[in-house]
Tab-separated table of C-alpha atoms in Angstrom:
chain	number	residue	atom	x	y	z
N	258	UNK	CA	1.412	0.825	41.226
N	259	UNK	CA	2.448	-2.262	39.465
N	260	UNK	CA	-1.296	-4.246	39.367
N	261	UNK	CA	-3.294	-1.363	37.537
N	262	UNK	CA	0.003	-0.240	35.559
N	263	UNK	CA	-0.542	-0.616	31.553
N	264	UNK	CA	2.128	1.425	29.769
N	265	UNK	CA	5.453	1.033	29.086
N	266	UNK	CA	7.548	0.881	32.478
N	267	UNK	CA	8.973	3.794	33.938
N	268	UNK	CA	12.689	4.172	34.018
N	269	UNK	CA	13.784	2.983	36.772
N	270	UNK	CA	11.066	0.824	37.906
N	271	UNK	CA	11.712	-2.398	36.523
N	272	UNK	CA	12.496	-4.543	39.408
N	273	UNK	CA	15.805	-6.268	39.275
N	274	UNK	CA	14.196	-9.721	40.587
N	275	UNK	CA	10.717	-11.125	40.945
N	276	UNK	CA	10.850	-14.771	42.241
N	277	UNK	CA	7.638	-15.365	41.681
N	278	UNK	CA	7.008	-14.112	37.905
N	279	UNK	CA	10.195	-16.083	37.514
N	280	UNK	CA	8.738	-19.479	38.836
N	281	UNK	CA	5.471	-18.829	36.547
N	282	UNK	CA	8.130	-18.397	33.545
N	283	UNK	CA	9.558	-21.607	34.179
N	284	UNK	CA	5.657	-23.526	34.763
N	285	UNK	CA	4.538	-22.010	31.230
N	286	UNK	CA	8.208	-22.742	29.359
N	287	UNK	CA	7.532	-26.199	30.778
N	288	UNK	CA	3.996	-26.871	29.298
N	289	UNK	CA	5.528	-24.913	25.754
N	290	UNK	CA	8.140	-27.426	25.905
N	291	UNK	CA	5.715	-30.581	26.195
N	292	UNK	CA	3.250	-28.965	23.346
N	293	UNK	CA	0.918	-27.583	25.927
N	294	UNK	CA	0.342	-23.978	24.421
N	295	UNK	CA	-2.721	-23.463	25.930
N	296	UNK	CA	-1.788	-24.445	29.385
N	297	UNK	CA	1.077	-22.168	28.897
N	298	UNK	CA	-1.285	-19.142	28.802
N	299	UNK	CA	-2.291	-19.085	32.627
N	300	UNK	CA	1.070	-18.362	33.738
N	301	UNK	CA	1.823	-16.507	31.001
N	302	UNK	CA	-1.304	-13.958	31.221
N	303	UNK	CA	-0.514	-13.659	35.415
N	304	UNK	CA	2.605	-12.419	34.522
N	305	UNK	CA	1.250	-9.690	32.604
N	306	UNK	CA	-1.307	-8.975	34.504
N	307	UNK	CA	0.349	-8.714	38.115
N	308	UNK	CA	4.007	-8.685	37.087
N	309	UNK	CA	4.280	-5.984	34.600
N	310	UNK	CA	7.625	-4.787	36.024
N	311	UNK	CA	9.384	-7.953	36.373
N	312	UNK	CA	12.454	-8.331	34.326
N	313	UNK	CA	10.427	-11.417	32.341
N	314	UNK	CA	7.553	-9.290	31.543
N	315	UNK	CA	7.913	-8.698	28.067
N	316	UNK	CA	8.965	-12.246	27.046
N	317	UNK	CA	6.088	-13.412	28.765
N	318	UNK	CA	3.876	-11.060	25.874
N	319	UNK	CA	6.729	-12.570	23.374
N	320	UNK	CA	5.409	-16.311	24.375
N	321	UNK	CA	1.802	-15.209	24.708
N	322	UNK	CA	2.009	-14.006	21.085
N	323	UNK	CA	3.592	-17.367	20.116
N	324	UNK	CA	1.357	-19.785	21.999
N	325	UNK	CA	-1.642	-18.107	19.984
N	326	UNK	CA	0.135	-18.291	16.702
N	327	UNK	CA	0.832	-22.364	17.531
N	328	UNK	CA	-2.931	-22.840	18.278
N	329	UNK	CA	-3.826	-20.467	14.973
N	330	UNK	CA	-5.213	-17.657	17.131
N	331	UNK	CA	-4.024	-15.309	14.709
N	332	UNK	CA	-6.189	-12.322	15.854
N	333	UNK	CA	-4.716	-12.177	19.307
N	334	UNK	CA	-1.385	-13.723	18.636
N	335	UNK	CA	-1.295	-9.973	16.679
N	336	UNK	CA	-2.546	-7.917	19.338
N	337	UNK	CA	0.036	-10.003	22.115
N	338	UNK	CA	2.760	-8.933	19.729
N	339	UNK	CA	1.232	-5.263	19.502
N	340	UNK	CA	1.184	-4.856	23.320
N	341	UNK	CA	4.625	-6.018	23.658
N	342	UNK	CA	5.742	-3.507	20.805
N	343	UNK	CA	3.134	-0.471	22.819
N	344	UNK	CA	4.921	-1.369	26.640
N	345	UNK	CA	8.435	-3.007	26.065
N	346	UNK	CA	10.050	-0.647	23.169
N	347	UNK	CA	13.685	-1.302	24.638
N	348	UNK	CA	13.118	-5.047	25.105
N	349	UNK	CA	15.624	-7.219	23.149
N	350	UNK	CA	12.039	-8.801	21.643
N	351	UNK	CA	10.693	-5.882	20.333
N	352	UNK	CA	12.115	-6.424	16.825
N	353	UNK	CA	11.112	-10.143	16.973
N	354	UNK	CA	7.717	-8.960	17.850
N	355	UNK	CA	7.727	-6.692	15.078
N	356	UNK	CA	8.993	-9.347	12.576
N	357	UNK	CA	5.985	-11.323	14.121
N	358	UNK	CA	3.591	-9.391	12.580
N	359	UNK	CA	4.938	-8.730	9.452
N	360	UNK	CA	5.100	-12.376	8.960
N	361	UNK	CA	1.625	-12.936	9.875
N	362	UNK	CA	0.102	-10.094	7.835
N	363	UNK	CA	2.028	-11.415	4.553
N	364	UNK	CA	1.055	-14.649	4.720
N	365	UNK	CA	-2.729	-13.037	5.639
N	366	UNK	CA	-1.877	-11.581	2.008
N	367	UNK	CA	-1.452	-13.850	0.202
N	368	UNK	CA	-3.864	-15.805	1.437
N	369	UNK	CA	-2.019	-18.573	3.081
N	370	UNK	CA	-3.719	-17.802	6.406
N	371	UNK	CA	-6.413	-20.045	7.473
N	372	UNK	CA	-8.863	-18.705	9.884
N	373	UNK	CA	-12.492	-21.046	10.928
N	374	UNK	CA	-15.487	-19.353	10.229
N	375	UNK	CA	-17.467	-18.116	13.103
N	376	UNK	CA	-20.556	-19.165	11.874
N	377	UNK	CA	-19.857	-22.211	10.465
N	378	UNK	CA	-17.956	-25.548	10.286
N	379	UNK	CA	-15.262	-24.815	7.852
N	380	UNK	CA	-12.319	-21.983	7.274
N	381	UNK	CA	-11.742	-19.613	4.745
N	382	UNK	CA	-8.515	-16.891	4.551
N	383	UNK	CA	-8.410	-13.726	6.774
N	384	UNK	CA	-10.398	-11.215	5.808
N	385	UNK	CA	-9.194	-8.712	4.037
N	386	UNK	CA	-10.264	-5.739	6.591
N	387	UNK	CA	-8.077	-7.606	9.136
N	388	UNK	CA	-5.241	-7.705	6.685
N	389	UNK	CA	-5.135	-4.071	5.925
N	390	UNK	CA	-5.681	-3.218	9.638
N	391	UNK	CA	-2.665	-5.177	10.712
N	392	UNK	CA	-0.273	-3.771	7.909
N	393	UNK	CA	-0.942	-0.121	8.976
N	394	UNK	CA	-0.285	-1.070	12.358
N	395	UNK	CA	2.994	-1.884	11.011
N	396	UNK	CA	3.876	0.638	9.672
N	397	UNK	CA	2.811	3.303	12.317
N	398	UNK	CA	4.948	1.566	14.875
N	399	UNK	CA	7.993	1.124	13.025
N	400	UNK	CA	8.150	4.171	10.739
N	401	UNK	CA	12.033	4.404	10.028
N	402	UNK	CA	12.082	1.104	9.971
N	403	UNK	CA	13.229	-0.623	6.362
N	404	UNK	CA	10.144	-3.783	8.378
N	405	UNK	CA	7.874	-0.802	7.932
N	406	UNK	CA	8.665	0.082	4.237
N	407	UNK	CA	8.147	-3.948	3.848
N	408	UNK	CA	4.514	-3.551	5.264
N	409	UNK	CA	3.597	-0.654	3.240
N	410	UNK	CA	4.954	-2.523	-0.004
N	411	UNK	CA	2.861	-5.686	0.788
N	412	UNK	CA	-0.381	-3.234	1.873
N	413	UNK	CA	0.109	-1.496	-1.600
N	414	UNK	CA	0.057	-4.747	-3.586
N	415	UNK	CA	-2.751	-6.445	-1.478
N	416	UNK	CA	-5.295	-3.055	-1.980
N	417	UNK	CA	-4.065	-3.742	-6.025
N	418	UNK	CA	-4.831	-7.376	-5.773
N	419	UNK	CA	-8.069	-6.173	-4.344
N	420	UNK	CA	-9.386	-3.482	-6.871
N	421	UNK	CA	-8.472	-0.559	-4.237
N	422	UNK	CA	-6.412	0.945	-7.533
N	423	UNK	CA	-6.608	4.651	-6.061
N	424	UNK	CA	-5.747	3.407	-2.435
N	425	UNK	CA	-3.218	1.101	-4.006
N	426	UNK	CA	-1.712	4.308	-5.855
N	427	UNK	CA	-1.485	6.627	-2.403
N	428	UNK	CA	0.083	3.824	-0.543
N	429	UNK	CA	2.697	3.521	-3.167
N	430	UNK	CA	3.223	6.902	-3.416
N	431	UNK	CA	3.886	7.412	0.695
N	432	UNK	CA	5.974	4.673	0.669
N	433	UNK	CA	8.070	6.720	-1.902
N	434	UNK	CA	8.410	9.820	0.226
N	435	UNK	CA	8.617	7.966	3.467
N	436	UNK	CA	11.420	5.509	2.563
N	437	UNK	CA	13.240	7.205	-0.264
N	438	UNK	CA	16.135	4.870	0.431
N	439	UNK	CA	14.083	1.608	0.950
N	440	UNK	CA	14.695	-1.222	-1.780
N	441	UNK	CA	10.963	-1.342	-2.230
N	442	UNK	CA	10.666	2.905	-3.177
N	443	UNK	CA	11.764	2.120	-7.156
N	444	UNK	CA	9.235	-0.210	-7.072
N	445	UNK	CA	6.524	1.668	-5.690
N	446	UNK	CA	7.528	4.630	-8.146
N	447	UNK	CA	6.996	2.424	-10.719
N	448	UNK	CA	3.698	1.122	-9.620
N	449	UNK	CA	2.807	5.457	-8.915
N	450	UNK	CA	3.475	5.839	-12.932
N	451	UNK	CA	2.030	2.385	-14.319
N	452	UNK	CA	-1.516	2.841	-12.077
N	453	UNK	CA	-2.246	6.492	-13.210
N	454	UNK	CA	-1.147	5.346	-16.982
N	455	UNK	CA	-3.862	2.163	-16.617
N	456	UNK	CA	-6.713	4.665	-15.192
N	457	UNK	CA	-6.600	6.836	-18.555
N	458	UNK	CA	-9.301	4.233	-19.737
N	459	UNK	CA	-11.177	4.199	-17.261
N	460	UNK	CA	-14.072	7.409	-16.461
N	461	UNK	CA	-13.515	10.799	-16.755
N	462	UNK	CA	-9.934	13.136	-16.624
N	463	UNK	CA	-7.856	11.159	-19.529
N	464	UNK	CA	-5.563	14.038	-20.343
N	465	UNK	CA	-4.938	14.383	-16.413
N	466	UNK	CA	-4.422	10.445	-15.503
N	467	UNK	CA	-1.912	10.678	-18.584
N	468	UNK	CA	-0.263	13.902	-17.312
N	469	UNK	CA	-0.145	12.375	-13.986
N	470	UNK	CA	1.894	9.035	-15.194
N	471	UNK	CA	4.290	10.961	-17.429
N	472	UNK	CA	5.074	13.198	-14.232
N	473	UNK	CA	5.353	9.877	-12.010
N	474	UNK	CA	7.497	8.286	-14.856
N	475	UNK	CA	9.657	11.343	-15.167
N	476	UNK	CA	10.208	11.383	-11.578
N	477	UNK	CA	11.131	7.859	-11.418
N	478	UNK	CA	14.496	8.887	-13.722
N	479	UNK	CA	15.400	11.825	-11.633
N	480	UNK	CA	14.658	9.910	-8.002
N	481	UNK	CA	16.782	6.965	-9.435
N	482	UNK	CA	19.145	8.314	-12.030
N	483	UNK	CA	21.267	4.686	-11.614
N	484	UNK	CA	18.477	2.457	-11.639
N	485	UNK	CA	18.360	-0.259	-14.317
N	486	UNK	CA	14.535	0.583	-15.009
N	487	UNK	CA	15.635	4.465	-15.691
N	488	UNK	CA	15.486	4.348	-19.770
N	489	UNK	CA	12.050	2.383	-19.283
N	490	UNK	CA	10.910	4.915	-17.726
N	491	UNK	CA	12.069	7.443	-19.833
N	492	UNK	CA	10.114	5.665	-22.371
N	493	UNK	CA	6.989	5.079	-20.717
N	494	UNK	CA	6.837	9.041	-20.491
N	495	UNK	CA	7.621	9.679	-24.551
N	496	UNK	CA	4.813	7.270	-24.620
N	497	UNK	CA	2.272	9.252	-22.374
N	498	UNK	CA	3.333	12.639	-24.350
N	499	UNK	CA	2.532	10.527	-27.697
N	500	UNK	CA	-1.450	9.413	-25.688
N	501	UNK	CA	-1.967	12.636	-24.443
N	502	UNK	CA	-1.827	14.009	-28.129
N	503	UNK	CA	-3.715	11.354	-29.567
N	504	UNK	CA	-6.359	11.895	-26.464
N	505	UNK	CA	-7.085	15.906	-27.919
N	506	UNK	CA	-7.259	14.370	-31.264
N	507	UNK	CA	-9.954	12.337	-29.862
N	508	UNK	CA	-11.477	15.385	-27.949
N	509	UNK	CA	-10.694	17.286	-31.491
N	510	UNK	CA	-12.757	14.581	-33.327
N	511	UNK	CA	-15.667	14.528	-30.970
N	512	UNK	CA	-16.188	18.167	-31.393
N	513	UNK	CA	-16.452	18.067	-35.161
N	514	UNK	CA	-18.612	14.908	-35.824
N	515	UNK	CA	-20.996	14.508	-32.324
N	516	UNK	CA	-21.314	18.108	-31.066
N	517	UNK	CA	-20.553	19.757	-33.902
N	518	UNK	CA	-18.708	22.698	-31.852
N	519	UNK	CA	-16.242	23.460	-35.211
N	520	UNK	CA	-14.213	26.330	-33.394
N	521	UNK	CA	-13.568	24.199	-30.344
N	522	UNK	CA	-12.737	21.283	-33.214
N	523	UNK	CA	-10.269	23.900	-35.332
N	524	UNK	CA	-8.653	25.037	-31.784
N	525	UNK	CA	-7.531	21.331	-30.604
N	526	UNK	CA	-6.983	20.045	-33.749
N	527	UNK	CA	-4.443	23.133	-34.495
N	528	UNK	CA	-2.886	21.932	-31.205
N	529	UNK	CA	-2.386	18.503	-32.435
N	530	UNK	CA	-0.715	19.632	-35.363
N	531	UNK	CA	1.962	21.966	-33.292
N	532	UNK	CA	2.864	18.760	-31.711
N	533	UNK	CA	3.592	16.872	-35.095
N	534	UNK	CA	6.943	15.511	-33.461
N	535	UNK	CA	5.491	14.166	-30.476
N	536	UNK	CA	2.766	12.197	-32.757
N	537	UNK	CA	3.224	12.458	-36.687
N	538	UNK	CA	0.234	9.915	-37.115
N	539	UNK	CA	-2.044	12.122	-34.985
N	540	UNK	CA	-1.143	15.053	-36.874
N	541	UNK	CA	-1.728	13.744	-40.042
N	542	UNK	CA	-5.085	12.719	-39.403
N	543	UNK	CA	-5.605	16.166	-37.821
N	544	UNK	CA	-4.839	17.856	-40.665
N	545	UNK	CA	-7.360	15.519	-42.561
N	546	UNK	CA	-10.163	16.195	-39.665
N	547	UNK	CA	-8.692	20.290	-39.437
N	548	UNK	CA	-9.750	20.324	-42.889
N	549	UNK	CA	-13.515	19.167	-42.782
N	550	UNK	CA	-13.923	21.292	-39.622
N	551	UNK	CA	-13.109	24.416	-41.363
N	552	UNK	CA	-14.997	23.454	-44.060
N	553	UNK	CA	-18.134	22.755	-41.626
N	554	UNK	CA	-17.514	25.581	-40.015
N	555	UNK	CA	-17.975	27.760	-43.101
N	556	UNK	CA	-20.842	26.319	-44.188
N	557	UNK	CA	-22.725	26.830	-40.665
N	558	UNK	CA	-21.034	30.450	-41.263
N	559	UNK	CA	-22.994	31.028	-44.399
N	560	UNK	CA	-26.244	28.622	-43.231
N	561	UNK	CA	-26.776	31.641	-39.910
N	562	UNK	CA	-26.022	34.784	-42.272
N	563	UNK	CA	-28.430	33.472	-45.115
């Protein structure tokens, strides 16, 4: 039962004593203590291999995790922590193993991790696959966890930092729903609102990406009605209202002078105008461009009937 066992141990089945995990403890704490991590790692791994109920069992992951870390084996320093976190969730270092890994993947994020290069002589910074992998590990273990709201705040700022904008965007947004009550969630609503406002300028679906940030801005003053950043947001949304006018004068202008479709110019250009508060300066040049599209219009009227 206890050599092929790999799960968490069943309750009850710990044993109270194992002399002999217990004098492998004290052989790898001894080479730890004198600097020898990777002498440590024989006792250590027997341990977890053939003493996976013994009362030391999950330290001995703990230290396994640690001795890796020391000798910048980041990769399975990681997964040591992970297996302690999978098999030992009641141990007293399942938190510490937790805070492990968040500590690794930030500083994997912002690049301060050094890893060598299997193919050559030199090192370069984790890669970013490895980064994201480990940060949604994080969070999947430790979902009610304010260390889990942490990881998805860092994962959402290291897909930004990387271009991922729409990933970026979905991470924020799940962070919001997941940890309402997390210090990072006004944050990440913020980020929600100011990423859809930033893709309006970029491809296709304007009036939607703008629609989209004055929603996420909106909801930012009714999730956070206290918050210092409420009339900000407030603003932000006046500001999409005021772009997503000037966007159908755009749409109003394109339809006059490029296709020349006059009643689809007349029809948004009208709509501008009934939104004169939101955008006075759009208005007025709608009522300049309603003007020469009625007037176009008319004289394609009389062109087809002549």
């Amino acid at each position: 039962m206890c050599d092929s066992f790999d799960g968490p141990p069943p309750v009850g089945q710990v044993k109270a004593v194992d002399p002999e995990a217990d004098a492998l403890m004290a052989e790898a704490k001894a080479y730890q203590e004198e600097g020898e991590m990777s002498k440590s790692r024989g006792p250590l791994k027997e341990i977890v291999r053939y003493h996976k109920l013994a009362p030391n069992a999950a330290e001995a992951r703990y230290l396994l995790g640690r001795s890796y870390e020391a000798t910048e084996d980041y990769r399975d320093a990681f997964k040591e922590y992970g297996k302690l976190i999978d098999r030992y969730p009641q141990s007293e270092l399942y938190e510490s193993a937790i805070n492990r890994q968040l500590s690794m993947a930030m500083d994997a994020a912002d690049g301060k991790m050094s890893v060598p290069v299997f193919w050559g002589a030199w090192n370069t910074t984790m890669e970013s696959s490895v980064v994201v992998s480990w940060l949604r590990e994080i969070v999947s273990k430790a979902p009610y966890n304010e260390t889990a709201a942490s990881a998805s705040s860092v994962l959402a700022r290291f897909l930004e930092d990387q271009g991922r904008l729409e990933e970026a965007r979905t991470e924020y947004a799940m962070l919001v729903e997941r940890y309402p009550d997390s210090q990072y969630a006004p944050a990440a609503q913020m980020k929600v609102a100011e990423l859809w406002a930033s893709s309006h300028t970029r491809g296709d679906n304007n009036l939607v990406n703008l629609s989209n940030a004055r929603e996420a801005y909106e909801e930012f003053s009714l999730r956070f009605p206290k918050h210092e950043d409420k009339q900000k947001a407030l603003s932000e949304a006046a500001r999409m209202d005021r772009l997503m006018v000037q966007q159908q004068l755009e749409v109003g202008r394109f339809y006059l002078e490029r296709s020349k479709e006059y009643t689809s110019a007349i029809f948004c250009l009208e709509d501008v105008i009934r939104q004169k508060k939101i955008n006075p300066d759009a208005a007025k040049e709608a009522e300049e461009l309603l003007a020469r599209a009625k007037e176009a219009a008319a004289a394609a009227q009389s062109e087809s009937e002549s």
